[in-house]
Short mmCIF file of C-alpha atoms in Angstrom, two decimals:
data_model
loop_
_atom_site.label_atom_id
_atom_site.label_comp_id
_atom_site.label_asym_id
_atom_site.label_seq_id
_atom_site.Cartn_x
_atom_site.Cartn_y
_atom_site.Cartn_z
CA UNK A 23 170.20 -85.83 12.57
CA UNK A 24 170.99 -88.10 9.67
CA UNK A 25 173.98 -86.17 8.21
CA UNK A 26 177.58 -87.14 8.79
CA UNK A 27 179.86 -85.13 11.56
CA UNK A 28 183.78 -86.35 10.47
CA UNK A 29 185.15 -87.75 7.12
CA UNK A 30 188.84 -87.82 7.53
CA UNK A 31 190.88 -89.14 4.66
CA UNK A 32 195.06 -89.06 5.34
CA UNK A 33 197.98 -90.47 3.22
CA UNK A 34 201.40 -90.85 3.91
CA UNK A 35 203.70 -91.90 0.55
CA UNK A 36 207.58 -92.55 1.01
CA UNK A 37 209.33 -92.84 -2.28
CA UNK A 38 212.50 -94.76 -3.27
CA UNK A 39 214.61 -91.07 -3.66
CA UNK A 40 213.61 -90.87 -0.02
CA UNK A 41 210.85 -88.64 -0.95
CA UNK A 42 207.91 -87.91 1.06
CA UNK A 43 204.18 -87.01 0.16
CA UNK A 44 201.50 -86.81 2.85
CA UNK A 45 197.72 -85.79 2.17
CA UNK A 46 195.18 -84.82 4.58
CA UNK A 47 190.90 -84.25 3.37
CA UNK A 48 189.00 -83.36 6.65
CA UNK A 49 185.15 -82.29 6.67
CA UNK A 50 183.64 -82.20 9.85
CA UNK A 51 180.72 -80.38 11.90
CA UNK A 52 182.11 -77.77 13.72
CA UNK A 53 180.56 -78.11 16.40
CA UNK A 54 179.62 -81.75 16.09
CA UNK A 55 175.78 -82.13 15.83
CA UNK A 56 175.01 -82.79 19.32
CA UNK A 57 171.30 -82.66 20.31
CA UNK A 58 171.98 -80.33 22.79
CA UNK A 59 173.03 -77.80 20.88
CA UNK A 60 169.17 -77.28 20.06
CA UNK A 61 168.96 -75.18 23.80
CA UNK A 62 171.61 -72.65 22.43
CA UNK A 63 170.12 -68.92 21.74
CA UNK A 64 166.49 -70.20 22.67
CA UNK A 65 165.52 -67.69 25.40
CA UNK A 66 163.62 -68.49 28.51
CA UNK A 67 160.63 -69.77 28.65
CA UNK A 68 157.02 -68.96 29.53
CA UNK A 69 158.16 -69.18 33.17
CA UNK A 70 160.82 -67.09 32.57
CA UNK A 71 163.57 -69.57 33.25
CA UNK A 72 166.11 -71.24 30.24
CA UNK A 73 165.53 -74.59 29.38
CA UNK A 74 168.10 -76.99 30.74
CA UNK A 75 166.92 -80.15 28.64
CA UNK A 76 165.36 -80.81 25.06
CA UNK A 77 162.06 -82.29 27.40
CA UNK A 78 161.39 -78.44 28.35
CA UNK A 79 162.36 -77.04 25.45
CA UNK A 80 159.78 -79.44 23.28
CA UNK A 81 157.48 -79.08 25.75
CA UNK A 82 157.59 -74.92 25.88
CA UNK A 83 158.37 -74.68 22.43
CA UNK A 84 155.87 -77.22 21.56
CA UNK A 85 158.77 -78.07 18.70
CA UNK A 86 158.61 -81.05 16.41
CA UNK A 87 162.15 -83.41 15.91
CA UNK A 88 162.23 -81.50 12.43
CA UNK A 89 162.72 -78.36 13.84
CA UNK A 90 164.93 -79.55 16.45
CA UNK A 91 167.25 -80.87 13.85
CA UNK A 92 166.81 -77.82 11.77
CA UNK A 93 168.33 -75.81 14.88
CA UNK A 94 171.34 -77.57 15.61
CA UNK A 95 172.17 -78.05 11.80
CA UNK A 96 172.47 -74.11 11.87
CA UNK A 97 174.55 -74.08 14.99
CA UNK A 98 177.26 -76.50 13.41
CA UNK A 99 178.79 -74.95 9.85
CA UNK A 100 180.69 -77.61 8.14
CA UNK A 101 184.77 -76.62 7.75
CA UNK A 102 185.85 -78.43 4.80
CA UNK A 103 190.42 -78.56 5.02
CA UNK A 104 192.73 -79.87 1.99
CA UNK A 105 196.54 -80.24 2.80
CA UNK A 106 198.98 -81.35 0.74
CA UNK A 107 203.04 -81.56 1.67
CA UNK A 108 206.28 -83.10 0.52
CA UNK A 109 209.47 -83.16 1.62
CA UNK A 110 213.18 -84.55 0.52
CA UNK A 111 216.54 -84.72 1.69
CA UNK A 112 218.67 -82.31 -0.65
CA UNK A 113 222.12 -84.04 0.74
CA UNK A 114 222.92 -85.50 4.54
CA UNK A 115 222.76 -82.27 6.13
CA UNK A 116 219.78 -80.32 4.35
CA UNK A 117 216.56 -81.21 3.32
CA UNK A 118 213.48 -79.01 1.96
CA UNK A 119 209.88 -79.72 1.80
CA UNK A 120 206.61 -77.62 0.78
CA UNK A 121 202.98 -77.74 1.98
CA UNK A 122 199.70 -76.39 0.37
CA UNK A 123 196.29 -75.87 2.35
CA UNK A 124 192.98 -74.87 1.80
CA UNK A 125 190.30 -74.45 4.15
CA UNK A 126 186.66 -72.69 4.27
CA UNK A 127 183.52 -72.63 6.42
CA UNK A 128 179.92 -73.27 5.11
CA UNK A 129 177.34 -70.34 5.41
CA UNK A 130 174.60 -71.13 8.38
CA UNK A 131 170.75 -70.18 7.90
CA UNK A 132 168.90 -67.85 10.11
CA UNK A 133 166.14 -69.16 12.13
CA UNK A 134 163.36 -67.50 12.68
CA UNK A 135 161.36 -64.59 11.40
CA UNK A 136 161.37 -62.14 13.82
CA UNK A 137 164.61 -60.32 15.17
CA UNK A 138 163.54 -59.23 18.52
CA UNK A 139 162.05 -62.78 19.17
CA UNK A 140 164.18 -64.32 21.85
CA UNK A 141 165.18 -67.78 19.73
CA UNK A 142 165.96 -65.84 16.72
CA UNK A 143 169.26 -66.92 15.09
CA UNK A 144 170.47 -64.38 12.32
CA UNK A 145 172.56 -67.12 10.25
CA UNK A 146 176.09 -66.68 9.38
CA UNK A 147 177.73 -66.12 5.79
CA UNK A 148 180.29 -68.41 3.95
CA UNK A 149 183.76 -67.99 4.74
CA UNK A 150 185.00 -68.64 1.30
CA UNK A 151 188.15 -70.38 1.01
CA UNK A 152 191.19 -69.49 2.45
CA UNK A 153 195.29 -71.00 1.35
CA UNK A 154 198.32 -71.32 2.49
CA UNK A 155 201.44 -71.96 0.78
CA UNK A 156 205.05 -72.37 2.63
CA UNK A 157 208.10 -73.75 2.19
CA UNK A 158 211.08 -75.04 4.53
CA UNK A 159 214.98 -75.79 4.38
CA UNK A 160 215.95 -77.75 7.48
CA UNK A 161 219.85 -77.89 7.87
CA UNK A 162 221.48 -80.80 10.74
CA UNK A 163 224.75 -80.61 12.13
CA UNK A 164 225.69 -77.64 10.32
CA UNK A 165 228.26 -76.25 13.06
CA UNK A 166 227.25 -77.98 16.02
CA UNK A 167 226.90 -81.80 16.49
CA UNK A 168 222.97 -81.35 17.54
CA UNK A 169 222.44 -78.10 15.94
CA UNK A 170 219.24 -77.85 14.36
CA UNK A 171 218.45 -75.08 11.92
CA UNK A 172 214.90 -74.54 10.31
CA UNK A 173 214.46 -71.45 7.66
CA UNK A 174 210.96 -71.05 6.77
CA UNK A 175 208.70 -68.99 4.00
CA UNK A 176 205.02 -68.74 3.65
CA UNK A 177 202.01 -67.16 1.98
CA UNK A 178 198.33 -67.09 3.10
CA UNK A 179 196.12 -65.13 1.17
CA UNK A 180 191.90 -65.24 1.99
CA UNK A 181 188.94 -63.13 0.80
CA UNK A 182 189.13 -60.56 3.46
CA UNK A 183 193.64 -61.10 3.86
CA UNK A 184 196.93 -61.43 2.55
CA UNK A 185 199.66 -62.70 4.22
CA UNK A 186 203.63 -63.19 4.23
CA UNK A 187 205.76 -64.58 6.81
CA UNK A 188 209.21 -65.66 7.04
CA UNK A 189 210.84 -67.37 9.87
CA UNK A 190 214.22 -68.60 11.21
CA UNK A 191 215.01 -70.97 14.11
CA UNK A 192 218.00 -72.37 15.44
CA UNK A 193 218.34 -75.19 18.60
CA UNK A 194 222.10 -75.98 19.49
CA UNK A 195 223.52 -77.15 22.51
CA UNK A 196 225.89 -74.90 24.70
CA UNK A 197 226.88 -77.64 27.52
CA UNK A 198 226.45 -81.37 27.82
CA UNK A 199 222.87 -80.36 30.10
CA UNK A 200 221.70 -76.87 28.10
CA UNK A 201 220.53 -75.89 25.02
CA UNK A 202 219.92 -72.81 23.56
CA UNK A 203 216.91 -72.02 20.72
CA UNK A 204 216.80 -68.45 18.96
CA UNK A 205 214.50 -67.53 16.87
CA UNK A 206 213.02 -64.14 14.14
CA UNK A 207 210.44 -64.38 12.65
CA UNK A 208 208.67 -61.64 10.79
CA UNK A 209 204.96 -61.60 9.93
CA UNK A 210 202.75 -58.91 7.32
CA UNK A 211 198.91 -58.73 6.95
CA UNK A 212 196.73 -56.81 4.88
CA UNK A 213 192.82 -56.30 4.38
CA UNK A 214 190.62 -55.55 2.57
CA UNK A 215 188.86 -52.67 4.64
CA UNK A 216 192.86 -50.78 4.22
CA UNK A 217 194.68 -51.78 7.40
CA UNK A 218 198.57 -53.16 7.34
CA UNK A 219 200.56 -54.69 10.21
CA UNK A 220 204.22 -55.12 10.32
CA UNK A 221 205.32 -57.58 13.14
CA UNK A 222 208.67 -58.77 13.84
CA UNK A 223 209.71 -61.07 17.05
CA UNK A 224 212.53 -62.34 18.15
CA UNK A 225 212.72 -65.05 20.49
CA UNK A 226 215.44 -66.81 22.76
CA UNK A 227 215.18 -69.79 24.68
CA UNK A 228 217.66 -71.57 27.54
CA UNK A 229 217.03 -74.81 28.66
CA UNK A 230 218.93 -76.55 31.14
CA UNK A 231 218.38 -80.16 32.03
CA UNK A 232 218.59 -80.71 35.99
CA UNK A 233 217.83 -83.95 36.24
CA UNK A 234 216.64 -86.80 33.55
CA UNK A 235 213.42 -85.53 33.56
CA UNK A 236 213.82 -82.13 34.90
CA UNK A 237 214.56 -79.02 32.82
CA UNK A 238 215.03 -75.47 33.86
CA UNK A 239 213.85 -72.92 30.66
CA UNK A 240 214.20 -69.30 30.51
CA UNK A 241 212.89 -67.18 27.90
CA UNK A 242 212.71 -63.71 26.60
CA UNK A 243 211.03 -62.21 23.55
CA UNK A 244 210.80 -58.69 21.97
CA UNK A 245 207.87 -58.25 19.94
CA UNK A 246 207.52 -55.11 17.70
CA UNK A 247 204.39 -54.43 15.89
CA UNK A 248 203.42 -51.22 13.62
CA UNK A 249 199.92 -51.10 12.45
CA UNK A 250 198.94 -48.93 9.89
CA UNK A 251 195.16 -47.78 8.97
CA UNK A 252 193.08 -45.32 6.43
CA UNK A 253 192.92 -43.15 9.79
CA UNK A 254 195.01 -44.32 12.07
CA UNK A 255 198.08 -45.89 13.17
CA UNK A 256 199.66 -47.34 15.91
CA UNK A 257 203.51 -48.72 17.01
CA UNK A 258 203.67 -51.18 19.56
CA UNK A 259 207.12 -52.83 21.09
CA UNK A 260 206.49 -55.08 24.38
CA UNK A 261 208.12 -57.59 26.24
CA UNK A 262 207.71 -61.08 27.64
CA UNK A 263 210.21 -62.80 30.40
CA UNK A 264 209.16 -66.37 31.40
CA UNK A 265 211.15 -68.24 34.00
CA UNK A 266 209.85 -71.81 35.00
CA UNK A 267 210.75 -75.45 35.13
CA UNK A 268 209.09 -78.98 33.01
CA UNK A 269 208.83 -82.42 34.79
CA UNK A 270 209.25 -85.01 32.00
CA UNK A 271 207.27 -88.37 33.02
#
């Protein structure tokens, strides 16, 4: 189809002061350009059946290779992602990190002139660019020999929304074979329609290693959600329970 499906550039740099920098450029068709994508949204053939192969489609519609390529590209917008992150130790027990990312999805063209036709495709508008910023502070062995604590703060913006999130996650041993994982997350999001949501989610998970490769997990999560819009409001509290086991092999 004479077009690129994927361009990926990734790099990592470690400086003498132990600062780590990573970068990613990802430009891809999503989904990839596949000839079989031309079968999508074609409607039934003259005999009332739907085409299952490109040869059937070409014979029924009379489309050329250029027509097929046009359809295939229309169903595969280009998604662009750029991210840049860095982290460095502050002390023997503390490390700080920051990340930035930007992403966008291209528009897709309309196919056909008659919206009532079964093979008509209306296309889609470009998403615009969304940005994400976050910082985190990681602590190791703050109170116990094997504990880990992560405090994170993030901000997201896009053409139709803004969001803010704060999270705290702590993992620590409670016995020679068990760990407790506790987290608290808060997220606030608003959009251009005037809707605003707040969500607070505490979570507690206990792991216990029965054998070298078998772990039992018990988890409880509470979700407090509040949504407000121009003409409505909704408050929801929900509980989540999970008991299971994990086999690592």
